[in-house]
Amino acid sequence: KCFIDESIKYNKKWNEIKLLGGEPTLHPQFWEILDILREYQLKYSPDTSIAMATNGYGSKVNNILEKLPKWVRVLNTKKTSNVQEFSTYNVAPIDLEEYKNSKIDYSSGCWILESCGLGLTPNGYYACGAGGSADRIFGWDIGLKSLKDVNEKNLRKQLNTMCRFCGHFKDYGRYRLSNYGLVTEQVTSKSWEKAYKKWKENPPKFHKYCEEGQK
């Protein structure tokens, strides 16, 4: 609701609003979220597409998918197993010898910026959702708490921190240096091992988006 209120306040008529996960259909307030987005679309921004990414895995998920209204654009990867190939997200570029080049511009981000756009989590706005997930573990608390703070300078500052640790950066064009490909088992580099250990012992605390951004 805070996001929609801000979007109207700052006259943001998005091309698309996409629900990502985890698995969005399993969110306890899934239907309420759809109602809020639909109201925004109908009353304020009729050209905004409402989309959702799902893995389509399991009977519970598929039962919900069958009930979705037609105005929701569904991106269904139709997974058939809980074991999936995935990039080495938990292998930080800065832990790899081939990325220890001072000329690498981490603030340029990767393909996710174009594919997924601006991300919003309970901890604020991020240049991408994957970076927001990294912040949740490392505890930088760099989520932007208001749309008025979302600008190129602040987003590039985020990327310069997040992309050093995000394994997706290794898949990006001219910086695709690593031999790591897709994996089906967890692979974790030293920076992530240290961060996960610290997170388990003392989870970081964040200034929350709705609490901070609306003051």
Coordinates of C-alpha atoms in Angstrom, one line a residue:
K1 CA 0.0 0.0 0.0
C2 CA 2.9 2.4 0.8
F3 CA 4.3 1.8 -2.7
I4 CA 1.0 2.6 -4.4
D5 CA 0.5 5.7 -2.2
E6 CA 4.0 6.9 -3.2
S7 CA 3.4 6.1 -6.9
I8 CA 0.4 8.3 -6.9
K9 CA 2.1 11.0 -4.8
Y10 CA 5.0 11.3 -7.2
N11 CA 2.9 10.7 -10.3
K12 CA 4.5 7.4 -11.2
K13 CA 2.7 5.5 -13.9
W14 CA 4.7 2.4 -14.3
N15 CA 5.0 0.4 -17.5
E16 CA 4.7 -2.8 -15.5
I17 CA 4.5 -3.9 -11.9
K18 CA 5.8 -7.4 -11.5
L19 CA 5.5 -9.6 -8.4
L20 CA 8.6 -11.7 -7.8
G21 CA 9.6 -14.2 -5.1
G22 CA 10.4 -16.6 -3.8
E23 CA 7.0 -17.8 -5.0
P24 CA 4.5 -14.9 -5.0
T25 CA 1.4 -17.1 -4.9
L26 CA 2.4 -18.4 -1.4
H27 CA 2.5 -15.0 0.1
P28 CA -0.1 -14.8 2.9
Q29 CA -1.5 -11.5 1.6
F30 CA -1.3 -12.5 -2.1
W31 CA -4.9 -11.7 -3.0
E32 CA -5.0 -8.4 -1.0
I33 CA -1.8 -7.3 -2.9
L34 CA -3.5 -8.0 -6.2
D35 CA -6.6 -6.0 -5.2
I36 CA -4.4 -3.0 -4.3
L37 CA -2.6 -3.2 -7.7
R38 CA -5.8 -3.6 -9.6
E39 CA -7.3 -0.5 -7.9
Y40 CA -4.1 1.5 -8.9
Q41 CA -4.4 0.2 -12.4
L42 CA -8.1 1.0 -12.9
K43 CA -8.2 4.3 -11.1
Y44 CA -4.8 5.9 -11.8
S45 CA -2.7 4.1 -14.4
P46 CA -4.7 2.0 -16.9
D47 CA -1.7 1.4 -19.2
T48 CA 0.3 -0.3 -16.4
S49 CA 0.7 -4.0 -16.9
I50 CA 0.3 -6.2 -13.8
A51 CA 2.5 -9.3 -14.0
M52 CA 3.7 -12.1 -11.8
A53 CA 6.6 -14.6 -12.0
T54 CA 5.9 -18.1 -10.8
N55 CA 7.7 -21.4 -10.8
G56 CA 4.4 -23.3 -11.3
Y57 CA 5.6 -26.0 -9.0
G58 CA 3.2 -28.0 -6.8
S59 CA -0.5 -28.4 -6.4
K60 CA -1.0 -25.4 -4.0
V61 CA 0.7 -23.0 -6.5
N62 CA -1.2 -24.4 -9.5
N63 CA -4.6 -24.2 -7.7
I64 CA -4.0 -20.5 -7.1
L65 CA -2.8 -20.0 -10.7
E66 CA -6.1 -21.4 -12.0
K67 CA -8.0 -18.7 -10.1
L68 CA -6.0 -15.8 -11.3
P69 CA -7.9 -13.1 -13.2
K70 CA -7.0 -12.5 -16.8
W71 CA -5.6 -9.0 -16.2
V72 CA -2.6 -10.6 -14.4
R73 CA 0.2 -11.5 -16.9
V74 CA 1.7 -14.7 -15.7
L75 CA 5.3 -15.7 -16.4
N76 CA 5.4 -19.4 -15.5
T77 CA 8.6 -21.4 -15.7
K78 CA 6.6 -24.6 -15.0
K79 CA 9.2 -26.2 -12.8
T80 CA 8.7 -30.0 -12.3
S81 CA 11.2 -30.5 -9.5
N82 CA 12.5 -28.7 -6.4
V83 CA 16.0 -29.2 -7.7
Q84 CA 16.8 -26.5 -10.3
E85 CA 19.8 -25.3 -12.2
F86 CA 20.8 -21.8 -11.1
S87 CA 23.7 -19.4 -11.5
T88 CA 26.2 -19.2 -8.6
Y89 CA 24.5 -16.3 -6.9
N90 CA 26.4 -17.0 -3.6
V91 CA 29.8 -16.8 -5.3
A92 CA 31.0 -13.2 -4.9
P93 CA 33.0 -11.7 -7.8
I94 CA 35.4 -10.1 -5.3
D95 CA 36.3 -13.6 -4.1
L96 CA 37.5 -14.6 -7.5
E97 CA 41.0 -13.8 -8.7
E98 CA 39.9 -12.8 -12.2
Y99 CA 37.6 -10.1 -10.8
K100 CA 40.4 -8.3 -8.8
N101 CA 40.7 -5.7 -11.5
S102 CA 40.4 -2.1 -10.3
K103 CA 38.9 -1.1 -13.6
I104 CA 35.8 -3.2 -13.3
D105 CA 32.8 -0.9 -13.0
Y106 CA 30.4 -2.6 -10.6
S107 CA 28.1 0.4 -10.7
S108 CA 27.1 -0.6 -14.2
G109 CA 25.1 -3.5 -12.9
C110 CA 24.2 -6.6 -15.0
W111 CA 21.4 -7.9 -17.2
I112 CA 18.9 -8.1 -14.3
L113 CA 18.5 -4.3 -14.4
E114 CA 17.1 -4.4 -17.9
S115 CA 15.1 -7.6 -17.4
C116 CA 13.5 -6.9 -14.0
G117 CA 13.9 -3.2 -13.4
L118 CA 13.7 -1.4 -10.1
G119 CA 13.2 -3.7 -7.1
L120 CA 11.2 -3.1 -3.9
T121 CA 11.6 -5.1 -0.7
P122 CA 10.4 -4.5 2.9
N123 CA 13.8 -2.8 3.3
G124 CA 13.3 -0.3 0.5
Y125 CA 14.0 0.3 -3.2
Y126 CA 17.0 -1.3 -4.9
A127 CA 18.5 -1.0 -8.3
C128 CA 17.5 -4.7 -8.6
G129 CA 15.8 -7.3 -6.4
A130 CA 18.8 -9.6 -6.4
G131 CA 20.8 -6.9 -4.8
G132 CA 18.1 -6.4 -2.2
S133 CA 18.4 -10.1 -1.3
A134 CA 22.1 -9.6 -0.7
D135 CA 21.5 -6.6 1.5
R136 CA 19.2 -8.8 3.7
I137 CA 22.2 -11.1 4.5
F138 CA 25.1 -8.6 4.5
G139 CA 23.2 -6.0 6.4
W140 CA 24.3 -2.8 4.6
D141 CA 20.9 -1.3 5.0
I142 CA 21.2 0.6 1.7
G143 CA 17.5 0.3 0.6
L144 CA 16.1 3.7 -0.5
K145 CA 13.2 4.5 1.7
S146 CA 11.3 6.7 -0.6
L147 CA 10.7 7.1 -4.4
K148 CA 12.0 10.7 -4.1
D149 CA 15.4 9.2 -3.4
V150 CA 15.4 6.9 -6.4
N151 CA 17.8 8.5 -8.9
E152 CA 20.8 7.4 -10.9
K153 CA 23.4 8.6 -8.4
N154 CA 21.8 6.6 -5.5
L155 CA 21.2 3.5 -7.6
R156 CA 24.8 3.4 -8.9
K157 CA 26.0 3.8 -5.3
Q158 CA 23.9 0.8 -4.4
L159 CA 25.2 -1.2 -7.4
N160 CA 28.8 -0.4 -6.5
T161 CA 28.3 -2.2 -3.2
M162 CA 25.9 -5.0 -4.1
C163 CA 27.4 -6.2 -7.4
R164 CA 30.8 -7.0 -5.8
F165 CA 29.0 -9.7 -3.9
C166 CA 26.2 -10.8 -6.3
G167 CA 27.0 -13.8 -8.4
H168 CA 24.7 -12.7 -11.2
F169 CA 27.3 -10.0 -12.1
K170 CA 29.5 -12.7 -13.4
D171 CA 27.0 -13.4 -16.2
Y172 CA 27.2 -9.8 -17.5
G173 CA 28.7 -9.2 -20.9
R174 CA 32.2 -7.8 -20.9
Y175 CA 32.7 -8.8 -17.3
R176 CA 31.8 -12.5 -17.8
L177 CA 35.2 -13.8 -16.7
S178 CA 34.4 -16.7 -14.4
N179 CA 34.2 -20.3 -15.5
Y180 CA 31.3 -20.8 -13.1
G181 CA 28.2 -22.0 -15.0
L182 CA 24.8 -23.3 -13.8
V183 CA 24.8 -25.5 -10.8
T184 CA 22.2 -27.8 -9.0
E185 CA 24.0 -27.8 -5.6
Q186 CA 24.9 -24.9 -3.3
V187 CA 28.2 -23.2 -4.1
T188 CA 29.3 -20.5 -1.6
S189 CA 32.4 -18.3 -1.6
K190 CA 34.2 -17.0 1.5
S191 CA 32.4 -13.6 1.7
W192 CA 29.0 -15.3 1.6
E193 CA 30.1 -18.0 4.1
K194 CA 31.2 -15.2 6.5
A195 CA 28.0 -13.2 6.0
Y196 CA 25.7 -16.2 6.5
K197 CA 27.5 -17.1 9.7
K198 CA 27.2 -13.6 11.0
W199 CA 23.5 -13.5 9.9
K200 CA 22.7 -16.7 11.8
E201 CA 24.4 -15.4 15.0
N202 CA 23.0 -11.9 14.9
P203 CA 20.6 -11.1 12.1
P204 CA 21.0 -7.4 10.9
K205 CA 18.4 -4.9 11.7
F206 CA 17.0 -2.6 9.0
H207 CA 15.1 0.7 8.7
K208 CA 11.9 -0.5 7.0
Y209 CA 10.5 1.0 3.9
C210 CA 6.9 1.7 5.1
E211 CA 8.1 2.9 8.5
E212 CA 10.8 5.3 7.2
G213 CA 9.7 6.4 3.8
Q214 CA 6.3 7.7 4.8
K215 CA 7.5 10.0 7.7

